[in-house]
């Protein structure tokens, strides 16, 4: 009798333990499911931008920040500024980060972009062979371009309608020169690749300072020969593609991206980017 009671008691205890374990597992499963259900899948946004923001490494820092804060996956298309702006006018991107103010203004005035804000700046520099065969070191940029044309020193142009290419062509126009001939080489490529071509050909090239600093360790045959002055200022703007004109764009995340780029915390990240490695900022914050 006592033995039967003991068996029954042990059986009851086992059922109680199993029940408790089952309840715990059920609660844990429910909690996990609740957490999983609470976080929706990330939205997707397309950012069309200039190659300098990518080649400098800046996007590798700020894009993950934006994605984490807003649960969004950003598809970056780094091309020349002209092509990035064209994507905006066609509604093929949601936000733009570019550096050709005159061309940007035309897109904004046409109503293809809104929420247009200044983000940061650096400058353009003229880079050339360390031997500097054209002897342009110390000249202003206009005088340097005239001397390059006179001496027919190899000049490597991006030739891709980028912000840098637009700036280069504007300098030639101001100098009243139409560059042509074997000495003038057009790559049709981004800034990083164009710098490599200039190094191989021992040519001169106009580049943004950020890409130069980021790539210079692999360009030991080149050096900065002309820098400084208002004419070489390089300003970057961010904007949304207008959803009223292009109804398929992701305006919600594009607006968040614009506000993110001018947020003081992001601006501090931009201001400090490159300081540790290069001893100076690659970009300077420049919000309105």
PDB file of N, CA and C in Angstrom, residues 46-98:
ATOM      1  N   UNK A  46      17.254  53.735 -52.152  1.00  0.00           N
ATOM      2  CA  UNK A  46      18.360  53.874 -53.104  1.00  0.00           C
ATOM      3  C   UNK A  46      18.987  55.252 -52.955  1.00  0.00           C
ATOM      4  N   UNK A  47      20.295  55.268 -52.722  1.00  0.00           N
ATOM      5  CA  UNK A  47      21.051  56.515 -52.634  1.00  0.00           C
ATOM      6  C   UNK A  47      21.978  56.605 -53.844  1.00  0.00           C
ATOM      7  N   UNK A  48      21.779  57.626 -54.667  1.00  0.00           N
ATOM      8  CA  UNK A  48      22.687  57.888 -55.788  1.00  0.00           C
ATOM      9  C   UNK A  48      23.666  58.960 -55.334  1.00  0.00           C
ATOM     10  N   UNK A  49      24.947  58.678 -55.457  1.00  0.00           N
ATOM     11  CA  UNK A  49      25.948  59.594 -54.927  1.00  0.00           C
ATOM     12  C   UNK A  49      27.194  59.612 -55.789  1.00  0.00           C
ATOM     13  N   UNK A  50      28.043  60.576 -55.528  1.00  0.00           N
ATOM     14  CA  UNK A  50      29.305  60.691 -56.236  1.00  0.00           C
ATOM     15  C   UNK A  50      30.312  59.652 -55.749  1.00  0.00           C
ATOM     16  N   UNK A  51      31.248  59.301 -56.592  1.00  0.00           N
ATOM     17  CA  UNK A  51      32.220  58.263 -56.218  1.00  0.00           C
ATOM     18  C   UNK A  51      33.125  58.697 -55.072  1.00  0.00           C
ATOM     19  N   UNK A  52      33.307  60.002 -54.880  1.00  0.00           N
ATOM     20  CA  UNK A  52      34.231  60.456 -53.834  1.00  0.00           C
ATOM     21  C   UNK A  52      33.745  60.095 -52.443  1.00  0.00           C
ATOM     22  N   UNK A  53      32.434  60.044 -52.236  1.00  0.00           N
ATOM     23  CA  UNK A  53      31.929  59.665 -50.915  1.00  0.00           C
ATOM     24  C   UNK A  53      32.196  58.196 -50.628  1.00  0.00           C
ATOM     25  N   UNK A  54      32.275  57.402 -51.697  1.00  0.00           N
ATOM     26  CA  UNK A  54      32.582  55.982 -51.533  1.00  0.00           C
ATOM     27  C   UNK A  54      34.084  55.728 -51.501  1.00  0.00           C
ATOM     28  N   UNK A  55      34.819  56.327 -52.454  1.00  0.00           N
ATOM     29  CA  UNK A  55      36.258  56.102 -52.534  1.00  0.00           C
ATOM     30  C   UNK A  55      36.992  56.605 -51.300  1.00  0.00           C
ATOM     31  N   UNK A  56      36.450  57.623 -50.649  1.00  0.00           N
ATOM     32  CA  UNK A  56      37.086  58.167 -49.447  1.00  0.00           C
ATOM     33  C   UNK A  56      36.852  57.282 -48.231  1.00  0.00           C
ATOM     34  N   UNK A  57      35.814  56.418 -48.299  1.00  0.00           N
ATOM     35  CA  UNK A  57      35.480  55.555 -47.168  1.00  0.00           C
ATOM     36  C   UNK A  57      34.412  56.126 -46.266  1.00  0.00           C
ATOM     37  N   UNK A  58      33.934  57.345 -46.548  1.00  0.00           N
ATOM     38  CA  UNK A  58      32.938  57.973 -45.679  1.00  0.00           C
ATOM     39  C   UNK A  58      31.646  57.167 -45.593  1.00  0.00           C
ATOM     40  N   UNK A  59      31.187  56.637 -46.730  1.00  0.00           N
ATOM     41  CA  UNK A  59      29.929  55.884 -46.729  1.00  0.00           C
ATOM     42  C   UNK A  59      30.019  54.629 -45.869  1.00  0.00           C
ATOM     43  N   UNK A  60      31.203  54.049 -45.765  1.00  0.00           N
ATOM     44  CA  UNK A  60      31.381  52.849 -44.951  1.00  0.00           C
ATOM     45  C   UNK A  60      31.125  53.127 -43.475  1.00  0.00           C
ATOM     46  N   UNK A  61      31.193  54.396 -43.108  1.00  0.00           N
ATOM     47  CA  UNK A  61      30.966  54.792 -41.713  1.00  0.00           C
ATOM     48  C   UNK A  61      29.533  55.244 -41.480  1.00  0.00           C
ATOM     49  N   UNK A  62      29.027  56.120 -42.348  1.00  0.00           N
ATOM     50  CA  UNK A  62      27.720  56.731 -42.064  1.00  0.00           C
ATOM     51  C   UNK A  62      26.519  55.888 -42.496  1.00  0.00           C
ATOM     52  N   UNK A  63      26.652  55.106 -43.557  1.00  0.00           N
ATOM     53  CA  UNK A  63      25.501  54.310 -44.012  1.00  0.00           C
ATOM     54  C   UNK A  63      25.081  53.275 -42.973  1.00  0.00           C
ATOM     55  N   UNK A  64      26.007  52.500 -42.381  1.00  0.00           N
ATOM     56  CA  UNK A  64      25.586  51.555 -41.334  1.00  0.00           C
ATOM     57  C   UNK A  64      24.909  52.243 -40.153  1.00  0.00           C
ATOM     58  N   UNK A  65      25.342  53.455 -39.826  1.00  0.00           N
ATOM     59  CA  UNK A  65      24.697  54.219 -38.749  1.00  0.00           C
ATOM     60  C   UNK A  65      23.236  54.491 -39.089  1.00  0.00           C
ATOM     61  N   UNK A  66      23.012  54.977 -40.308  1.00  0.00           N
ATOM     62  CA  UNK A  66      21.650  55.303 -40.740  1.00  0.00           C
ATOM     63  C   UNK A  66      20.777  54.058 -40.796  1.00  0.00           C
ATOM     64  N   UNK A  67      21.329  52.976 -41.332  1.00  0.00           N
ATOM     65  CA  UNK A  67      20.563  51.727 -41.454  1.00  0.00           C
ATOM     66  C   UNK A  67      20.134  51.210 -40.080  1.00  0.00           C
ATOM     67  N   UNK A  68      21.030  51.242 -39.125  1.00  0.00           N
ATOM     68  CA  UNK A  68      20.734  50.729 -37.786  1.00  0.00           C
ATOM     69  C   UNK A  68      19.690  51.588 -37.084  1.00  0.00           C
ATOM     70  N   UNK A  69      19.817  52.895 -37.224  1.00  0.00           N
ATOM     71  CA  UNK A  69      18.893  53.811 -36.544  1.00  0.00           C
ATOM     72  C   UNK A  69      17.482  53.759 -37.114  1.00  0.00           C
ATOM     73  N   UNK A  70      17.355  53.429 -38.394  1.00  0.00           N
ATOM     74  CA  UNK A  70      16.064  53.543 -39.063  1.00  0.00           C
ATOM     75  C   UNK A  70      15.514  52.238 -39.630  1.00  0.00           C
ATOM     76  N   UNK A  71      16.201  51.112 -39.359  1.00  0.00           N
ATOM     77  CA  UNK A  71      15.760  49.807 -39.867  1.00  0.00           C
ATOM     78  C   UNK A  71      15.503  49.864 -41.374  1.00  0.00           C
ATOM     79  N   UNK A  72      16.522  50.330 -42.084  1.00  0.00           N
ATOM     80  CA  UNK A  72      16.415  50.467 -43.534  1.00  0.00           C
ATOM     81  C   UNK A  72      17.683  49.923 -44.175  1.00  0.00           C
ATOM     82  N   UNK A  73      17.550  49.333 -45.337  1.00  0.00           N
ATOM     83  CA  UNK A  73      18.687  48.833 -46.108  1.00  0.00           C
ATOM     84  C   UNK A  73      18.926  49.799 -47.258  1.00  0.00           C
ATOM     85  N   UNK A  74      20.124  50.383 -47.289  1.00  0.00           N
ATOM     86  CA  UNK A  74      20.435  51.378 -48.317  1.00  0.00           C
ATOM     87  C   UNK A  74      21.235  50.734 -49.455  1.00  0.00           C
ATOM     88  N   UNK A  75      20.731  50.892 -50.657  1.00  0.00           N
ATOM     89  CA  UNK A  75      21.470  50.465 -51.845  1.00  0.00           C
ATOM     90  C   UNK A  75      22.193  51.694 -52.385  1.00  0.00           C
ATOM     91  N   UNK A  76      23.521  51.670 -52.319  1.00  0.00           N
ATOM     92  CA  UNK A  76      24.316  52.811 -52.761  1.00  0.00           C
ATOM     93  C   UNK A  76      24.733  52.620 -54.215  1.00  0.00           C
ATOM     94  N   UNK A  77      24.471  53.637 -55.027  1.00  0.00           N
ATOM     95  CA  UNK A  77      24.932  53.639 -56.416  1.00  0.00           C
ATOM     96  C   UNK A  77      25.885  54.823 -56.552  1.00  0.00           C
ATOM     97  N   UNK A  78      27.179  54.538 -56.562  1.00  0.00           N
ATOM     98  CA  UNK A  78      28.212  55.574 -56.626  1.00  0.00           C
ATOM     99  C   UNK A  78      28.638  55.775 -58.071  1.00  0.00           C
ATOM    100  N   UNK A  79      28.302  56.930 -58.614  1.00  0.00           N
ATOM    101  CA  UNK A  79      28.600  57.258 -60.014  1.00  0.00           C
ATOM    102  C   UNK A  79      29.042  58.723 -60.050  1.00  0.00           C
ATOM    103  N   UNK A  80      29.267  59.239 -61.234  1.00  0.00           N
ATOM    104  CA  UNK A  80      29.545  60.662 -61.340  1.00  0.00           C
ATOM    105  C   UNK A  80      28.323  61.462 -60.941  1.00  0.00           C
ATOM    106  N   UNK A  81      28.531  62.679 -60.453  1.00  0.00           N
ATOM    107  CA  UNK A  81      27.412  63.511 -60.015  1.00  0.00           C
ATOM    108  C   UNK A  81      26.389  63.726 -61.123  1.00  0.00           C
ATOM    109  N   UNK A  82      26.845  63.908 -62.344  1.00  0.00           N
ATOM    110  CA  UNK A  82      25.912  64.098 -63.462  1.00  0.00           C
ATOM    111  C   UNK A  82      24.981  62.918 -63.615  1.00  0.00           C
ATOM    112  N   UNK A  83      25.526  61.714 -63.508  1.00  0.00           N
ATOM    113  CA  UNK A  83      24.703  60.502 -63.629  1.00  0.00           C
ATOM    114  C   UNK A  83      23.781  60.345 -62.424  1.00  0.00           C
ATOM    115  N   UNK A  84      24.281  60.696 -61.235  1.00  0.00           N
ATOM    116  CA  UNK A  84      23.451  60.614 -60.033  1.00  0.00           C
ATOM    117  C   UNK A  84      22.260  61.560 -60.136  1.00  0.00           C
ATOM    118  N   UNK A  85      22.507  62.764 -60.624  1.00  0.00           N
ATOM    119  CA  UNK A  85      21.421  63.735 -60.794  1.00  0.00           C
ATOM    120  C   UNK A  85      20.425  63.247 -61.856  1.00  0.00           C
ATOM    121  N   UNK A  86      20.935  62.629 -62.910  1.00  0.00           N
ATOM    122  CA  UNK A  86      20.058  62.086 -63.951  1.00  0.00           C
ATOM    123  C   UNK A  86      19.153  61.001 -63.380  1.00  0.00           C
ATOM    124  N   UNK A  87      19.683  60.197 -62.470  1.00  0.00           N
ATOM    125  CA  UNK A  87      18.862  59.175 -61.821  1.00  0.00           C
ATOM    126  C   UNK A  87      17.729  59.829 -61.041  1.00  0.00           C
ATOM    127  N   UNK A  88      18.044  60.966 -60.421  1.00  0.00           N
ATOM    128  CA  UNK A  88      17.010  61.690 -59.685  1.00  0.00           C
ATOM    129  C   UNK A  88      15.916  62.223 -60.593  1.00  0.00           C
ATOM    130  N   UNK A  89      16.294  62.763 -61.731  1.00  0.00           N
ATOM    131  CA  UNK A  89      15.295  63.330 -62.652  1.00  0.00           C
ATOM    132  C   UNK A  89      14.420  62.246 -63.278  1.00  0.00           C
ATOM    133  N   UNK A  90      14.923  61.008 -63.276  1.00  0.00           N
ATOM    134  CA  UNK A  90      14.144  59.883 -63.809  1.00  0.00           C
ATOM    135  C   UNK A  90      13.384  59.132 -62.718  1.00  0.00           C
ATOM    136  N   UNK A  91      13.568  59.528 -61.481  1.00  0.00           N
ATOM    137  CA  UNK A  91      12.916  58.828 -60.375  1.00  0.00           C
ATOM    138  C   UNK A  91      13.531  57.471 -60.099  1.00  0.00           C
ATOM    139  N   UNK A  92      14.812  57.292 -60.446  1.00  0.00           N
ATOM    140  CA  UNK A  92      15.475  56.004 -60.269  1.00  0.00           C
ATOM    141  C   UNK A  92      16.253  55.917 -58.953  1.00  0.00           C
ATOM    142  N   UNK A  93      16.177  56.956 -58.140  1.00  0.00           N
ATOM    143  CA  UNK A  93      16.810  56.967 -56.820  1.00  0.00           C
ATOM    144  C   UNK A  93      15.864  57.657 -55.857  1.00  0.00           C
ATOM    145  N   UNK A  94      16.090  57.463 -54.568  1.00  0.00           N
ATOM    146  CA  UNK A  94      15.237  58.080 -53.550  1.00  0.00           C
ATOM    147  C   UNK A  94      15.881  59.324 -52.949  1.00  0.00           C
ATOM    148  N   UNK A  95      17.210  59.294 -52.817  1.00  0.00           N
ATOM    149  CA  UNK A  95      17.941  60.432 -52.270  1.00  0.00           C
ATOM    150  C   UNK A  95      19.239  60.596 -53.052  1.00  0.00           C
ATOM    151  N   UNK A  96      19.768  61.832 -53.054  1.00  0.00           N
ATOM    152  CA  UNK A  96      20.983  62.146 -53.793  1.00  0.00           C
ATOM    153  C   UNK A  96      21.984  62.823 -52.861  1.00  0.00           C
ATOM    154  N   UNK A  97      23.255  62.468 -52.992  1.00  0.00           N
ATOM    155  CA  UNK A  97      24.339  63.111 -52.242  1.00  0.00           C
ATOM    156  C   UNK A  97      25.432  63.425 -53.255  1.00  0.00           C
ATOM    157  N   UNK A  98      25.542  64.703 -53.644  1.00  0.00           N
ATOM    158  CA  UNK A  98      26.356  65.067 -54.802  1.00  0.00           C
ATOM    159  C   UNK A  98      27.118  66.372 -54.563  1.00  0.00           C
TER     160      UNK A  98
END
